[in-house]
Structures are given as C-alpha cells and as structure tokens.
XYZ file of C-alpha atoms in Angstrom:
434
model
C 178.634 209.396 46.767
C 182.021 208.049 45.577
C 181.644 204.580 43.590
C 183.717 202.964 46.507
C 184.036 203.589 49.950
C 185.509 201.691 53.182
C 184.487 201.083 56.770
C 186.099 198.709 59.405
C 182.646 197.385 60.409
C 179.368 197.188 58.301
C 176.083 196.329 60.191
C 173.179 195.104 57.446
C 170.004 195.707 58.971
C 168.878 198.541 61.605
C 166.525 196.431 63.569
C 166.904 195.711 67.370
C 169.676 192.977 66.757
C 171.550 195.292 64.062
C 171.310 198.420 65.931
C 172.511 196.780 69.213
C 175.256 195.177 67.636
C 176.513 198.345 65.996
C 176.219 200.282 69.299
C 178.050 197.583 71.086
C 180.788 197.650 68.799
C 181.141 201.417 68.751
C 181.376 201.260 72.531
C 184.143 198.804 72.744
C 186.202 200.380 70.041
C 185.228 204.207 70.050
C 187.856 204.778 67.201
C 186.233 202.315 64.674
C 184.241 203.403 61.813
C 181.001 201.656 61.917
C 178.241 201.981 59.351
C 174.762 200.587 59.353
C 172.615 200.017 56.367
C 168.811 199.961 56.429
C 167.092 199.162 53.245
C 163.842 200.672 54.670
C 163.421 204.435 55.232
C 162.807 203.961 59.154
C 165.257 202.134 61.466
C 163.801 199.992 64.259
C 160.573 199.691 62.517
C 159.774 196.484 64.287
C 160.450 197.627 67.551
C 158.350 200.799 67.015
C 155.077 198.851 66.392
C 155.897 195.862 68.659
C 153.740 195.176 71.786
C 150.844 197.258 70.358
C 153.171 200.335 70.291
C 154.540 199.753 73.845
C 157.580 197.630 73.056
C 157.871 194.423 75.240
C 161.665 195.022 75.506
C 162.389 191.836 77.392
C 161.178 189.297 80.206
C 161.641 189.142 83.957
C 163.286 185.885 83.810
C 167.082 186.031 85.100
C 168.160 182.419 85.457
C 169.792 181.641 82.053
C 168.845 177.835 82.593
C 165.170 178.798 82.856
C 165.263 181.365 80.151
C 166.478 179.120 77.367
C 163.098 176.925 77.857
C 161.166 179.878 76.271
C 162.959 179.184 72.919
C 161.551 176.536 70.812
C 164.589 176.469 68.563
C 168.044 177.878 69.842
C 167.701 176.783 73.383
C 171.034 175.006 73.688
C 172.945 177.553 71.793
C 171.652 180.476 73.640
C 172.845 178.839 77.291
C 176.108 180.236 76.966
C 175.251 183.779 75.579
C 172.890 184.353 78.136
C 175.523 184.032 80.801
C 177.148 186.664 79.108
C 174.094 189.035 78.509
C 170.707 188.323 80.006
C 167.463 190.274 80.915
C 169.163 191.845 83.917
C 172.032 193.159 81.686
C 169.211 194.654 79.443
C 167.448 196.383 82.339
C 170.762 198.071 83.396
C 171.848 198.851 79.894
C 168.460 200.852 79.282
C 168.610 202.299 82.749
C 172.226 203.966 81.745
C 170.198 205.876 79.253
C 167.467 206.922 81.710
C 165.121 204.533 80.397
C 163.292 202.597 83.188
C 161.502 199.334 82.549
C 158.532 197.853 84.594
C 157.447 194.423 84.935
C 153.693 193.313 84.494
C 152.038 190.342 86.355
C 152.867 188.000 83.471
C 156.776 188.815 83.528
C 156.767 191.066 80.475
C 158.681 194.040 80.791
C 157.919 197.434 78.947
C 159.196 200.904 79.238
C 157.537 202.857 82.147
C 156.354 205.261 79.468
C 154.497 202.408 77.777
C 155.611 203.843 74.669
C 158.114 202.068 72.136
C 159.199 205.598 70.820
C 161.105 205.683 74.284
C 163.151 202.775 73.147
C 163.575 203.862 69.544
C 164.549 207.243 70.469
C 167.192 205.765 73.245
C 168.799 203.424 70.785
C 169.126 205.994 67.826
C 170.407 208.677 70.238
C 173.363 206.165 71.017
C 173.827 205.629 67.437
C 174.338 209.405 67.025
C 176.530 209.829 70.118
C 178.973 207.155 69.007
C 179.053 208.348 65.619
C 177.712 205.327 63.823
C 176.833 206.164 60.214
C 173.284 205.296 59.473
C 172.165 204.757 55.782
C 168.474 204.897 55.446
C 166.831 203.585 52.345
C 169.908 201.991 51.004
C 169.496 198.295 50.239
C 172.473 195.835 50.230
C 172.444 193.830 47.033
C 175.116 191.533 47.097
C 178.425 190.661 48.879
C 180.860 189.540 46.166
C 183.801 187.277 47.383
C 187.072 189.077 48.306
C 190.391 187.838 49.153
C 190.501 190.022 52.235
C 187.419 191.350 54.185
C 184.316 191.926 52.534
C 182.805 193.976 49.590
C 179.390 195.107 50.187
C 177.442 196.113 47.045
C 174.590 198.432 47.627
C 171.605 199.766 45.462
C 173.070 202.464 43.062
C 176.111 200.814 42.243
C 178.327 201.859 45.225
C 180.411 199.329 46.997
C 181.956 199.444 50.338
C 184.737 197.561 51.732
C 184.936 196.304 55.291
C 186.818 194.115 57.830
C 184.163 193.041 59.823
C 180.285 192.323 58.753
C 177.271 191.824 60.758
C 174.355 190.411 58.964
C 171.233 191.390 61.089
C 168.511 191.284 58.650
C 165.750 189.495 60.418
C 163.664 186.985 58.430
C 164.114 188.700 55.096
C 164.711 186.772 51.984
C 167.423 189.148 51.421
C 169.416 188.296 54.526
C 168.921 184.463 53.941
C 170.309 185.069 50.291
C 173.311 186.918 51.456
C 174.097 184.310 54.160
C 173.761 181.686 51.526
C 176.190 183.210 49.177
C 178.769 183.225 51.939
C 178.528 179.736 52.341
C 175.976 179.134 54.919
C 173.083 176.636 55.142
C 169.798 177.617 55.516
C 167.065 175.923 57.564
C 163.927 176.772 55.523
C 161.880 179.395 57.363
C 158.194 178.933 58.409
C 155.957 181.067 60.494
C 156.152 180.821 64.342
C 153.724 182.605 66.721
C 150.514 182.463 65.069
C 146.828 181.543 66.114
C 144.535 178.667 65.042
C 141.656 178.769 62.406
C 138.609 176.791 63.424
C 135.766 176.689 61.048
C 132.869 176.921 63.343
C 130.613 179.903 63.023
C 129.138 179.524 66.452
C 132.507 179.526 68.160
C 133.312 182.676 66.138
C 130.318 184.394 67.557
C 131.957 183.971 70.806
C 135.028 186.420 69.677
C 136.342 188.407 72.880
C 135.554 185.451 75.390
C 138.357 184.343 77.330
C 139.284 181.628 79.720
C 142.060 182.312 82.193
C 143.518 178.630 82.404
C 143.136 175.981 80.032
C 145.284 172.825 79.272
C 145.935 172.021 75.622
C 147.289 169.144 73.771
C 148.193 169.119 70.192
C 149.123 165.778 68.578
C 151.508 165.858 65.678
C 152.357 163.206 63.011
C 156.168 163.502 63.385
C 156.583 163.432 67.248
C 154.906 163.118 70.801
C 151.908 165.393 71.498
C 152.824 168.868 72.461
C 151.292 170.251 75.569
C 150.617 173.728 76.862
C 148.735 175.591 79.655
C 147.495 179.157 80.177
C 145.017 181.846 78.995
C 143.004 181.174 75.953
C 141.040 183.710 73.766
C 138.172 182.928 71.325
C 138.305 184.985 68.089
C 136.204 185.502 65.059
C 138.381 182.995 62.997
C 139.095 180.598 65.907
C 141.389 180.286 69.080
C 144.181 182.755 70.110
C 145.700 183.862 73.303
C 149.179 183.132 75.124
C 148.487 179.266 75.503
C 147.649 178.990 71.712
C 150.814 181.185 70.549
C 153.024 179.079 72.716
C 151.818 175.912 71.097
C 152.062 177.473 67.829
C 155.771 178.168 68.436
C 156.909 174.709 69.544
C 154.631 173.146 67.022
C 155.732 175.456 64.078
C 157.553 172.981 62.075
C 155.178 169.965 62.630
C 152.102 172.164 61.788
C 153.898 173.640 58.668
C 154.481 170.072 57.552
C 150.729 169.093 58.195
C 149.479 172.411 56.355
C 148.335 173.593 59.457
C 145.714 170.871 59.845
C 145.391 168.883 63.357
C 143.018 168.015 66.260
C 143.744 170.085 69.204
C 142.630 168.856 72.599
C 141.156 171.285 75.023
C 140.880 170.990 78.618
C 138.612 173.778 79.808
C 138.957 172.682 83.635
C 142.468 171.873 84.068
C 142.311 172.263 88.006
C 139.626 169.334 88.049
C 139.978 165.772 87.523
C 137.170 163.844 85.432
C 135.777 162.466 88.523
C 135.633 166.133 90.165
C 133.686 167.453 87.104
C 131.484 164.283 87.129
C 130.657 164.750 90.818
C 129.942 168.399 90.547
C 127.352 167.673 87.759
C 125.914 164.762 89.831
C 125.399 167.135 92.826
C 123.597 169.609 90.525
C 121.158 166.854 89.468
C 120.436 166.172 93.069
C 120.369 169.639 94.062
C 119.125 171.712 91.339
C 117.084 169.169 89.270
C 114.333 171.492 88.425
C 116.425 174.213 87.115
C 117.484 174.246 83.373
C 121.063 173.080 82.438
C 121.557 176.055 80.339
C 120.383 178.615 82.956
C 123.960 178.946 84.812
C 127.542 178.022 84.544
C 128.340 175.899 87.551
C 132.164 176.351 86.821
C 133.254 180.050 87.321
C 136.003 179.709 85.020
C 133.490 179.309 82.085
C 131.253 182.299 81.052
C 127.560 181.613 80.652
C 128.039 182.114 76.807
C 130.773 179.708 76.600
C 128.708 177.271 78.729
C 125.676 177.637 76.364
C 128.068 176.895 73.320
C 129.655 173.691 74.914
C 126.231 172.335 75.947
C 124.369 173.139 72.673
C 126.830 173.128 70.037
C 129.332 170.525 71.116
C 127.256 168.247 73.331
C 123.952 168.792 71.826
C 121.659 169.320 74.651
C 118.100 170.982 74.326
C 117.482 174.328 75.656
C 114.717 172.938 77.917
C 116.649 170.097 79.476
C 116.644 170.221 83.321
C 119.278 168.712 85.521
C 117.122 166.130 86.836
C 116.405 164.908 83.128
C 120.106 164.865 82.211
C 120.884 161.259 81.281
C 123.917 159.210 82.194
C 124.981 159.335 78.420
C 124.488 163.037 78.378
C 126.386 163.617 81.614
C 129.292 161.703 80.335
C 129.263 163.545 77.170
C 129.557 166.911 78.976
C 132.233 165.664 81.184
C 134.391 164.229 78.135
C 133.380 168.009 76.336
C 134.691 169.918 79.287
C 137.808 167.951 79.803
C 138.777 166.545 76.596
C 137.053 168.415 73.866
C 138.288 168.325 70.278
C 138.711 171.228 67.757
C 139.782 170.676 64.186
C 142.555 173.097 63.438
C 141.819 174.178 59.650
C 144.515 176.900 58.885
C 147.105 179.366 60.373
C 145.554 182.500 61.737
C 147.291 186.074 62.333
C 148.970 187.441 65.294
C 149.483 191.195 64.781
C 151.972 191.896 67.562
C 154.751 189.746 66.633
C 156.336 188.722 63.315
C 158.451 185.867 64.035
C 159.766 183.030 61.774
C 161.542 179.933 62.942
C 164.380 178.549 60.523
C 167.453 180.609 59.204
C 171.409 180.361 59.320
C 172.119 176.885 60.740
C 173.244 177.271 64.410
C 175.901 174.711 64.032
C 177.571 177.032 61.621
C 178.228 179.959 64.256
C 180.259 180.235 67.214
C 177.871 181.537 70.012
C 180.980 182.791 72.014
C 181.040 185.645 69.288
C 178.406 184.979 67.003
C 181.176 184.777 64.150
C 180.630 182.349 61.109
C 182.523 179.052 61.377
C 182.634 178.977 57.658
C 183.451 182.660 56.827
C 185.756 184.462 59.155
C 184.966 187.990 59.953
C 181.126 187.490 59.263
C 179.060 187.648 62.375
C 175.177 187.165 62.614
C 172.432 188.494 65.234
C 168.878 188.088 65.850
C 166.317 186.452 63.794
C 168.455 185.793 60.597
C 169.610 182.580 62.722
C 167.601 179.642 63.385
C 166.229 180.896 66.615
C 162.733 182.021 67.795
C 161.132 182.649 71.201
C 157.566 182.344 72.457
C 155.743 185.530 72.915
C 156.598 187.865 76.154
C 159.938 189.661 75.140
C 162.039 186.785 74.428
C 162.585 187.376 70.867
C 163.872 190.829 71.696
C 166.207 189.395 74.188
C 167.639 187.231 71.734
C 168.367 190.339 69.411
C 169.800 192.258 72.401
C 172.046 189.255 73.624
C 173.358 188.071 69.992
C 173.565 191.699 68.882
C 175.919 192.611 72.150
C 178.036 189.579 71.540
C 178.499 190.227 67.815
C 179.365 193.981 68.359
C 181.882 193.107 71.163
C 183.564 190.477 69.028
C 183.659 192.900 65.845
C 185.521 195.468 68.103
C 188.512 193.032 67.736
C 191.368 193.940 65.358
C 189.913 194.503 61.886
C 191.523 191.296 60.526
C 190.675 187.485 60.419
C 193.472 186.480 63.154
C 192.646 188.972 65.806
C 191.323 187.845 69.172
C 187.997 188.713 70.539
C 188.041 191.662 72.896
C 191.015 193.404 71.235
C 190.009 197.101 70.092
C 190.523 198.292 66.624
C 193.675 200.060 65.790
C 192.947 203.620 66.061
C 195.730 204.347 63.412
C 193.530 202.605 60.938
C 190.452 204.428 61.692
C 188.974 206.718 59.544
C 185.483 208.503 60.333
C 183.223 208.859 57.343
C 180.366 211.423 58.376
C-alpha cells in the first residue's frame, strides 16, 4: 500500500451506522470513491450478535412524535430525522434487498429468518455491489488538521486524504478522541441499559421467575422520581426484564452519579389499588380462615414461589400462620409489601443483548438535517458516537439507520465545503480505488 492515498469519502467504523452511511452515500453518488475503515477483523460485529443472534432491526412504531419518546437522550434532535427516515423506511429498504421483517407482540422487528446473518450479509452485499472499499483490521490512529478536507492517518503509517468524513465509531474511546481532536465537546459517556444488583440471596434463589406487569418508581437525588411499568425478571444477581432496562436507560446519568445506589419501589399488583388488595386479603380471612397463608397465591400474577418469598422474607410471616390468625398489622404490612415494596439497588448488573452507552458528541454541535458538524465543515456523525441512546427494542439500531442514511446522503454532496446537500459528487473527480 502506498504511503498516501485519496478518497472522496471516508467512513470510520463499520458498524450499523457506518455501513448504512457508506451505502447511502454510494447509492446517492454512484461515481464517488467511498472507503470504509474498520479496526476489527469483522464488520457489523454488534449487528451479528444482537438480539441473541436474531438482530432486532427496528421497532414497529411509525409515528415520529411517538418514536422519539423511546430515547432518553436525543429525543428532540431526532424528531426531524425520523420524519425523513423512520422504521417504515427501514422495512422498505431491507425489503428491496429481499429481506422481510416480522413484528413480534411487543413491537420488536426481526428478520423472518430469525438470523442476524441475514441482515449482515444483506448489508455487506450492498457494500460489494456499490464498490465501497472495505478495509478490515485497519485502525484509524488520528486525523491531523488539514487546510482543505481531511487527512486520516491509519495504523502502519499510511495516510489518506478525503473531502468528506463520517465518524461512526460507536461508543469507542477512539471515536471520542477523534471527535475531540476536531473541536467537539464530549458529554462524558456512562452505561445505559443495564440490570440492577440487589444483595438478597433469597431473592437470587428465585432466578427465572418473572412477573408480566409491575410498576416501578426510582427516586433519584438530582430530579423527580422516574416511573416505569412492564415485565420484570428475577435473576441470580437481582432484577432484570424490560421494565428494569427502560428504567436504567432513563436513569442512567443519575444512577451513575449515585454510584448505582438507590431504593427501588416495586408495586407487584399495579392493576389493583391498595384498598382492593386489602379487601382481597380480608375476604380470605373470612372465607379461607383455616388455610395457611403460604398455601397458595391469591393473585394469579404472582407465582407461589414469589408469594412465599414476599410473605416470609419480606413481611416475616410464619409458615404455619392461617388466614384467620393474620393480624391487622400483618395484613397492612403485606398490603404495603405488595404495592409499595422497597428494594435496595446495590450496583449495576449486566445485559448481554445490548451494549449501549449514553453520552458522546454534544448534540448542539451537529446539524441534524445533514448530520454535519457545526464546528468542522465536511465532518459528519452517525450512531452511538453521538449523545443519543434508546431503550431496548430496536430503537438504537433505528437511530443508526436514520443518522447513517442522513449523513450518507449529505456526504454525496460535492466534495468541498461549500456544496449544498443533495448535489452529487463530480464524476470527473471520481477515482475508483479497488
């Protein structure tokens, strides 16, 4: 490889946003030379392992005003972009490749093959068809300042010159460093989408037990309490499930400040008022007085194992207590535990299906019509390098597709700093480097 080469467009990072941006650029400007650099050996590595290997491509939410509510950070900035490219457009785009998506009961959308390789191979097929040059295992080491365009230094001493540059490096330290070197402010990244650690061995023994619908409340020191409702899963380290993950996303910054220490409120019976729960228990005292309280769960949503845990470990009732002998104080304690339980969060757990952070390039420094930097003309951003993150369910991939598409279309403008978005690159200046 010669010590210096040139391209009109360079994309750094071959994840979902980078690959989609490169494709969008090459589609809009077929004569452009587009080069895609990936530090790892395999492009689209996160796409391949996401969703348990099935790839949750997007979510069946087709109203941009509703869609943005699924982004704890970036919702306002994404309102315009989603009016240009939203889940309906994602579905149509993959359909053009012959890849059909299906919608599951909770709105998540997967390829009908249930295999992420379908998405990976479809995207890489477009990379090859459009003549995009993919450089695997070649890390960008720096982007020295240049008077015109960009000089991109890569590992091994080679440098490349380009007119347009897209940084789509996800939440990598390298991407953040490159963005800062080009004049951008970095919102400190912290984890998003994680589970809660609760140090309670008796709770851990219930690992695998789930409740279809709970209401959660999370008081934070720096703002009003956060609320969330949905399924909850008990694990061998604490609490997980969709409701917990959503709460962790919206509370990511506050929980980080509190070192992942907080008191979580759990209402195990959100469809019942406290009075209704109390009346149910009083009825049992009258009609089932001779039966043991532990003998069955009077609420179908709560399994017997969970019912036993709540009675014995949380309220402290004896195993041989009958309904008739349940005192007024014990009854009230049980009502409180069922509707206002308190669980001490004592750390951040793991969530293997998603790898998401909040933080990144400050959004006010980016033009969301083109994803172009407001500080460095010709520089574009897409995906998780920005201070944008969504909850679980396909929303983070939709952010990648949308911002990558916008950036790619904008980079298909004339390869100089004064061109208008939408102009195609000058074919006379194009050179295809195989």
